[in-house]
XYZ file of C-alpha atoms in Angstrom:
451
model
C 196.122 87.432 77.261
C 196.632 90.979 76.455
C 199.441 90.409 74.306
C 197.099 87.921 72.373
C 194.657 90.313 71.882
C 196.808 92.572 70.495
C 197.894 89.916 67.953
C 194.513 89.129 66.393
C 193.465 92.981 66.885
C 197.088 93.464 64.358
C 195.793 90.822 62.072
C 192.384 91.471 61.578
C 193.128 95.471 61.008
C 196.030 94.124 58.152
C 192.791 92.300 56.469
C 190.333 94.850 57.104
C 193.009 97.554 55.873
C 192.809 95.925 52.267
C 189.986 97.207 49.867
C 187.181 95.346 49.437
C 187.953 95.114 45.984
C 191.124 93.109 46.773
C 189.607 90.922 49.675
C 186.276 89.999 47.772
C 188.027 88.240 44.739
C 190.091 85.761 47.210
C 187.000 85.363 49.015
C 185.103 84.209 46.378
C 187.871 82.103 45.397
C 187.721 80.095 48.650
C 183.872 79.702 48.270
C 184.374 78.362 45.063
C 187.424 75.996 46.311
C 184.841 75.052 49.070
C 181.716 74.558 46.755
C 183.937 72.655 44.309
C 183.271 74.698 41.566
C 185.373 74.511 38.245
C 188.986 76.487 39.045
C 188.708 78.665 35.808
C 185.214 79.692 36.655
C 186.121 80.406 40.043
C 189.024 82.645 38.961
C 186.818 84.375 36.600
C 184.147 85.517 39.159
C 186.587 86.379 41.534
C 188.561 89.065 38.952
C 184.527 90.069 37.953
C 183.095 91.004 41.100
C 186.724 93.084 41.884
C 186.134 94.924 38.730
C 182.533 95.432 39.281
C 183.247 97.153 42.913
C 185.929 98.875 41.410
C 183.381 100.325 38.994
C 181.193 101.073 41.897
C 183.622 103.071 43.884
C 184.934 104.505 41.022
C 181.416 106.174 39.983
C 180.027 106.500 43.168
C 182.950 108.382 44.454
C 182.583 110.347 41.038
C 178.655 111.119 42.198
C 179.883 112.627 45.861
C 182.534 114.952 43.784
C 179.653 116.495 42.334
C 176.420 116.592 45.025
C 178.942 117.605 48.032
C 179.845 121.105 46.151
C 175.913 121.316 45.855
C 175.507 120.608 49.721
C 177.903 122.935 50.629
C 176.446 126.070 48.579
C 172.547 124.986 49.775
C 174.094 124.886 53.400
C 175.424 128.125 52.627
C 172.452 129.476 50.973
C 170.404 128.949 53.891
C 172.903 130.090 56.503
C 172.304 126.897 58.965
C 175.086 126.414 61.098
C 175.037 124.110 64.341
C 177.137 123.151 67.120
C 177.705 119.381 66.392
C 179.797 118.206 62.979
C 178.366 115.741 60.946
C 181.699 113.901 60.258
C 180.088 110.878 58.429
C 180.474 107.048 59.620
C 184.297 107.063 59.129
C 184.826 108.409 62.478
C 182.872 105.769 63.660
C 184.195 102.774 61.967
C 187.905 103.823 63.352
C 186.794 104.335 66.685
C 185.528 100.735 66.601
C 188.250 99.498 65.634
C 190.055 101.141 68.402
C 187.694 99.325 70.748
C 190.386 96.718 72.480
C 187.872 93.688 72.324
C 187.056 94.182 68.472
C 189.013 91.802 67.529
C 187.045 88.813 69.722
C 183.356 89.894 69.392
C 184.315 89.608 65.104
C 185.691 86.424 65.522
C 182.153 85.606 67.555
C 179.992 87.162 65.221
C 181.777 85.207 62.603
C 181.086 82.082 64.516
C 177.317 83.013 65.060
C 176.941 83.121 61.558
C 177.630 79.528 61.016
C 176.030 78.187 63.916
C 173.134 79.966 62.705
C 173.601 78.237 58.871
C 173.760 75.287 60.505
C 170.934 75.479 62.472
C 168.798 76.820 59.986
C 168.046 79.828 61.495
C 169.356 82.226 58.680
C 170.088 81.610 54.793
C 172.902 83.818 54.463
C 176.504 83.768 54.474
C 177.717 87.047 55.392
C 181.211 87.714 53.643
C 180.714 91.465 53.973
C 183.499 91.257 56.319
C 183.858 95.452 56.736
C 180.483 95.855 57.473
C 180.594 93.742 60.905
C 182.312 96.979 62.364
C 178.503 98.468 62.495
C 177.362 95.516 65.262
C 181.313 96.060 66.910
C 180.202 99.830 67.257
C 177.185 98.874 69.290
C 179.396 96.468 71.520
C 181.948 99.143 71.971
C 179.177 102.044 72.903
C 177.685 99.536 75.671
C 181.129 98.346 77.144
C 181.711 102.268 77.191
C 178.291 102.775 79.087
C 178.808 99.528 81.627
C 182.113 98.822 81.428
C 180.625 95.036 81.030
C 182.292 92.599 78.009
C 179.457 90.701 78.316
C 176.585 92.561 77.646
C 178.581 94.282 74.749
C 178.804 90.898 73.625
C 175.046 90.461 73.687
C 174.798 93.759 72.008
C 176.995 92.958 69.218
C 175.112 89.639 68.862
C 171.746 90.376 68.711
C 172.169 93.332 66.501
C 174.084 90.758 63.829
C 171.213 88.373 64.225
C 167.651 91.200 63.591
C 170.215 92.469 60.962
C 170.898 88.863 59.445
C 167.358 88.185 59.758
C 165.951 91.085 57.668
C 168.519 90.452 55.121
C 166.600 86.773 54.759
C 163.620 88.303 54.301
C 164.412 90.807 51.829
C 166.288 88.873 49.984
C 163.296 87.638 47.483
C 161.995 90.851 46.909
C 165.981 91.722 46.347
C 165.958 89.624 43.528
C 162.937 91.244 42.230
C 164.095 94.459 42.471
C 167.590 94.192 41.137
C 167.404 90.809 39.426
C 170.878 89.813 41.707
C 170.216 86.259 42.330
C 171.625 84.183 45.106
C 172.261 87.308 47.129
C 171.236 89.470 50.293
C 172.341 92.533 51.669
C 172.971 92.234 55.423
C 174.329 95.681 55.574
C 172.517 97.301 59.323
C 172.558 101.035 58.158
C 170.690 100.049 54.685
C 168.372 97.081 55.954
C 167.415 98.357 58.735
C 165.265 100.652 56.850
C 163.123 97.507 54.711
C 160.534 97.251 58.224
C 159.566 100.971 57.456
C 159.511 100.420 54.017
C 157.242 97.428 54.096
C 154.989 98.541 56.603
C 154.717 102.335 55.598
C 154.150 100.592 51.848
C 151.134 98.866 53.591
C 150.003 102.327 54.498
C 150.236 104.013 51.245
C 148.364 101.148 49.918
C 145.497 102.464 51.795
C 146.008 106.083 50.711
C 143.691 107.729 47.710
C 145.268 108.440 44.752
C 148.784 108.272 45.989
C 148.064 104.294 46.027
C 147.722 104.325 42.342
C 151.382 106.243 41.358
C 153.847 103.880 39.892
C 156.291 105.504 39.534
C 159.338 102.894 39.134
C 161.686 103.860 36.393
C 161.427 100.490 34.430
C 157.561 101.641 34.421
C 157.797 105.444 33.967
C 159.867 104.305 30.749
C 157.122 102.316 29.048
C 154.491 104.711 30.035
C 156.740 107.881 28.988
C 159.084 107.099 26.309
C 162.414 109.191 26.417
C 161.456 111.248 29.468
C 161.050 108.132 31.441
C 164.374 107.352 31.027
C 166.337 107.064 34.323
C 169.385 108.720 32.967
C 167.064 111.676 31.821
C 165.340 111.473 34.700
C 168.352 112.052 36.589
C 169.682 114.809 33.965
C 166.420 116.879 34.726
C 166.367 116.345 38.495
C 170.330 117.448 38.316
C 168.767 120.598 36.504
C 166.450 121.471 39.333
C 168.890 120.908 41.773
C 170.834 123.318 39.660
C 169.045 126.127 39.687
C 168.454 125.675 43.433
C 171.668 125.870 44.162
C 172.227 129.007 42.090
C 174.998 127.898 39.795
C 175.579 129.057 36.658
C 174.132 127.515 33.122
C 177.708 125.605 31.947
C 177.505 124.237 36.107
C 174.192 123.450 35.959
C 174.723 121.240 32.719
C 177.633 119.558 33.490
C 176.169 118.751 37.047
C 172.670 117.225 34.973
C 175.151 115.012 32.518
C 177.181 114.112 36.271
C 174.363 112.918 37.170
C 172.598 111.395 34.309
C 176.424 109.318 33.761
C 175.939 108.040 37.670
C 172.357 106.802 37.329
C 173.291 105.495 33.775
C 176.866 103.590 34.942
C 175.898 102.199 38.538
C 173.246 99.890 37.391
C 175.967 98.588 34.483
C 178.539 98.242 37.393
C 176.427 96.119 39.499
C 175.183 93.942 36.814
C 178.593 92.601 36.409
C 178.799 91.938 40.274
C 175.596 89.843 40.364
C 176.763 87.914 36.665
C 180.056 87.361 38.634
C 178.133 85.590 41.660
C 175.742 83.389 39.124
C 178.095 80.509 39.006
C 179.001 81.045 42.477
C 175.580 81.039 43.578
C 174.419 78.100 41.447
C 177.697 75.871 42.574
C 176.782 76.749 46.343
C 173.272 76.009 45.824
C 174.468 72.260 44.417
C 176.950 71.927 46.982
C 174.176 72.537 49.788
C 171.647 70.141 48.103
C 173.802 67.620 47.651
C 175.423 67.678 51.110
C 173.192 69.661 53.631
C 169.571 68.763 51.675
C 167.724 69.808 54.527
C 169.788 73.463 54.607
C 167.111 74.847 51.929
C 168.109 77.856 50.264
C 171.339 79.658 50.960
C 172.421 83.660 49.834
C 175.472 84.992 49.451
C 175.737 88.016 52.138
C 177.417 91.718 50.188
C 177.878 95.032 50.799
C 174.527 96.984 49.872
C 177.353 99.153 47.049
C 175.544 96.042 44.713
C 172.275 98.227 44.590
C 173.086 101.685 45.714
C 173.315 102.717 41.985
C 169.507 101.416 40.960
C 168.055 104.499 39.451
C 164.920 104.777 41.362
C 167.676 104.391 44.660
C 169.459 107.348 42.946
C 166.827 109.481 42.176
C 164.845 108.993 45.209
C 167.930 110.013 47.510
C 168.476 112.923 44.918
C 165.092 113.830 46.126
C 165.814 113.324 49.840
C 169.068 115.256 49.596
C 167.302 118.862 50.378
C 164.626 117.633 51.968
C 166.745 116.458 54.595
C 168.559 120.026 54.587
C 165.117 121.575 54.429
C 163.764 119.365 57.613
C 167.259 119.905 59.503
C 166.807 123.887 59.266
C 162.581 123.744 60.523
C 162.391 121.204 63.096
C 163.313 122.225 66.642
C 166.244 120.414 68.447
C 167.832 119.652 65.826
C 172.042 120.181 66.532
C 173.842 119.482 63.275
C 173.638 120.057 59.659
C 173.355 116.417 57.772
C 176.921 117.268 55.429
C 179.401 114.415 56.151
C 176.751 111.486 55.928
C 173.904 113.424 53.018
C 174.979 111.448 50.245
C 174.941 107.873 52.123
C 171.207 108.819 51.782
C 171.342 106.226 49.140
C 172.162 103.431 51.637
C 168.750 104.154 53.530
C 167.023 104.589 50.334
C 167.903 101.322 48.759
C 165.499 99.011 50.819
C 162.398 101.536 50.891
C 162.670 100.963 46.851
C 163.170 96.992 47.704
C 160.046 97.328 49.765
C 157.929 99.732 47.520
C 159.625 97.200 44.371
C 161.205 101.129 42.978
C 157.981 103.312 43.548
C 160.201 106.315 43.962
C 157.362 108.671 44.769
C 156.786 105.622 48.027
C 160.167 105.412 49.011
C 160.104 109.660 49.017
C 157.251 109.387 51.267
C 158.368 106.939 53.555
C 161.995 108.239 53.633
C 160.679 111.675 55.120
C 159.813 110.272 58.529
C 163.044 108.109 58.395
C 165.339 111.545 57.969
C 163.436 112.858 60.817
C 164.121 110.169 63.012
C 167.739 109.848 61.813
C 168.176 113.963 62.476
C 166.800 113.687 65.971
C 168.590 110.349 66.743
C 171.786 111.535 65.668
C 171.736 114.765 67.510
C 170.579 113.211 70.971
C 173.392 110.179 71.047
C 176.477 112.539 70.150
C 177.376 112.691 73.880
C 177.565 108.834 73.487
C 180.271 109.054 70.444
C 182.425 111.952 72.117
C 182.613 109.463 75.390
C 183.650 106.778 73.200
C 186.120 109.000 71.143
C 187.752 110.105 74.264
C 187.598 106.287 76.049
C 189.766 104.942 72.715
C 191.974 108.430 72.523
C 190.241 108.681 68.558
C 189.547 112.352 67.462
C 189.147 113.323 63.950
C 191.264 114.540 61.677
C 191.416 118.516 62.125
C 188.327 118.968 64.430
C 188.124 118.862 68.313
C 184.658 119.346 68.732
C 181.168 117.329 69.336
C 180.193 115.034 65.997
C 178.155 112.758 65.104
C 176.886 110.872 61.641
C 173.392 111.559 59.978
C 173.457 107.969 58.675
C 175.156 105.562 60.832
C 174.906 108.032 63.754
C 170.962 107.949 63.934
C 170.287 104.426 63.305
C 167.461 103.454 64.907
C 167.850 99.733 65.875
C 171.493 99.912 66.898
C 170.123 103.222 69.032
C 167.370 101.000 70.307
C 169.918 97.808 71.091
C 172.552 100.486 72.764
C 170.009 101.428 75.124
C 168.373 98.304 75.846
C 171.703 96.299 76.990
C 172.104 100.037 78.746
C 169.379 99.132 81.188
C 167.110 102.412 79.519
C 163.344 101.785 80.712
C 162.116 103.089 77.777
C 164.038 101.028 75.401
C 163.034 97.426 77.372
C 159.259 98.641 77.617
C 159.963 98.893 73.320
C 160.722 95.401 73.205
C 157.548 93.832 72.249
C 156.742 97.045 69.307
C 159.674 95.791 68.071
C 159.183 92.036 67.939
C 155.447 93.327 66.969
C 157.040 95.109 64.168
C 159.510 92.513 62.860
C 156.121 89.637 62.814
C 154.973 92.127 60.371
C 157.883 92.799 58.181
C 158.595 89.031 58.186
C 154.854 88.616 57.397
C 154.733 91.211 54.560
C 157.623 90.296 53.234
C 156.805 87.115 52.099
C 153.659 87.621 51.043
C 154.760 90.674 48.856
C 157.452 88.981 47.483
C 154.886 86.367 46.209
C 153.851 88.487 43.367
């Protein structure tokens, strides 16, 4: 048994180990083999959505070259220093991976997924393959905790399916948002966030004044001519930031036009992702009709890189980026500096602007208690990750002490899950706030996406 194991463990990290740039186009391929879609189409839309997340990458790794310097001297600036490393959520990902029973709980998740299609209890296909590692994670932490295959199993499981769920549910007001049809983001460190973004939405509704700013790029650009402008926008927040940092005038500039090219490019980059999945999309859509009529509607499951580079995402996780350093320095108990992780503040910002439909001055609001929670979160369940590093023999690269991840390390439901299947009172006496709170979100939802 072990040395099976082992095999599928080998195989599945050779297929994980290839970019998703490279996997994605032979996916698509298949789908379009399966969905009997013309072979020259399908060829086409497989080479156009590599491209497209090779444009991604390629700009969004272009963006971090220029805010981490910026990080780095406002860290300075402020002389914070803490005891626990925020090393980001590769450490996390490979210590997953190092879990021995990785391998089988994928291969389960994979299978939930269409017993789930086929029951009708989801609409989407998730082919975001090296994003499952985020339910694995939560397997691996309880297995660490009680030693127990099967509750990690249960973990793993019921994280995939609230995470599968919410991308159903967001997936209308997806469309909306970033006009990518056919498609939902089932991504647990970005859609997590869409609950507080629908229900604090509901709040702001209710506030004075702050109720009545629309401030969506698409909107600010009627209403304001040039200076609404997203890439201006950007070039004028990258000014700010700037100054703030204390660089001098040719750094300042070039970091405005570094940022004005991201907000400017993204968008581009994922418009030729979602045109690549149009005739992939439409041909599944027949398929299902014609042979599943009862199925309903069906969406394509991706990596949430499709709408990280949406200018009001950009610009409202430019916004969030010292904030978060601000909040890290003032609130008490508090044990690392958000560095490794800050700039992923665009995957938690991309469904509060699904929810608020790219209010950016909303998805600011609304993304200040979420940093909060993340901070505290991610300082209080470190002990959990070094127990785990040590259990799989994983340390990083060049450090031997106590991390953690701002992003992936503080996220709320997989916290929530990891404690629950941990026996932790607290967590089971949560149980029906959460079910309260995903009623609402599923309520909301639908009736928001309505208009």
């Amino acid at each position: 048994m072990e040395k099976e194991m082992e095999l599928i463990k080998n195989a599945a990290m050779y297929l994980l180990s290839f970019e998703p740039y490279v996997m994605l186009p032979f996916i698509i391929l298949i789908l379009a083999i399966i969905f009997r879609i013309k072979f020259s189409t399908g060829i086409k839309s497989a080479f156009t959505i590599g491209i497209g997340f090779i444009g991604i990458f390629v700009i969004f790794d272009y963006f971090v070259s220029i805010i981490n310097p910026v990080i780095q001297k406002l860290i300075s600036r402020a002389g914070l220093q803490l005891d626990i490393l925020d090393a980001g959520w590769p450490p996390l990902a490979a210590m997953t991976w190092a879990f021995s029973f990785a391998p089988l709980i994928l291969l389960i998740l994979m299978l939930l997924n269409i017993v789930l299609l086929t029951a009708r209890l989801t609409k989407t296909i998730n082919i975001d393959i090296w994003n499952y590692w985020h339910f694995i994670f939560a397997g691996a932490l309880v297995y660490n905790i009680t030693n127990n295959i099967l509750l990690s199993t249960f973990a793993s499981a019921i994280l995939f399916i609230i995470t599968i769920k919410l991308a159903d549910w967001s997936a209308p007001l997806l469309r909306k948002f970033s006009d990518l049809k056919g498609i939902s983001v089932p991504t647990l460190s970005a859609v997590v966030c869409f609950p507080f973004g629908v229900l604090g939405n509901k709040l702001i509704d209710r506030i004075p004044f702050i109720n009545k700013i629309n401030a969506n790029p698409e909107k600010m650009k009627e209403k304001m001519g040039l200076l609404g402008e997203p890439m201006i926008i950007g070039f004028i927040f990258g000014l700010f930031l700037g100054i703030g940092t204390g660089y001098n005038v040719k750094e300042i500039i070039e970091l405005a036009f570094g940022i004005a090219a991201a907000i400017y490019i993204l968008p581009k980059m994922a418009s030729i992702v979602g045109n690549s999945l149009i005739p992939i999309s439409e041909g599944m859509k027949d398929f299902i009709k014609k042979h599943f009529p009862k199925t309903g509607e069906t969406y394509i499951g991706l990596d949430v890189a499709v709408i990280i580079g949406l200018p009001s995402v950009v610009v409202t996780s430019i916004l969030l980026i010292p904030t978060s350093l601000v909040l890290a320095f003032i609130f008490p108990g508090v044990k690392f500096i958000p560095l490794g992780d800050l700039v992923n503040l665009v995957v938690v910002t991309s469904f509060l602007c699904v929810a608020t439909k790219g209010n950016v001055v909303r998805s600011y609001i609304i993304g200040i208690p979420i940093v909060i929670l993340h901070l505290y979160l991610a300082s209080n369940t470190a002990h959990l990750y070094a127990n785990l590093a040590e259990s799989v023999d994983f340390k990083p690269a060049g450090y031997d002490g106590v991390f953690t991840s701002f992003i992936d390390g503080g996220n709320v439901l997989r916290t929530w899950v990891v404690k629950m299947f941990s026996g932790n009172i607290y967590a089971l006496l949560l149980i029906p706030v959460v079910l309260g709170i995903l009623y609402l979100t599923r309520k909301l939802s639908n009736k928001n996406s309505q208009y």
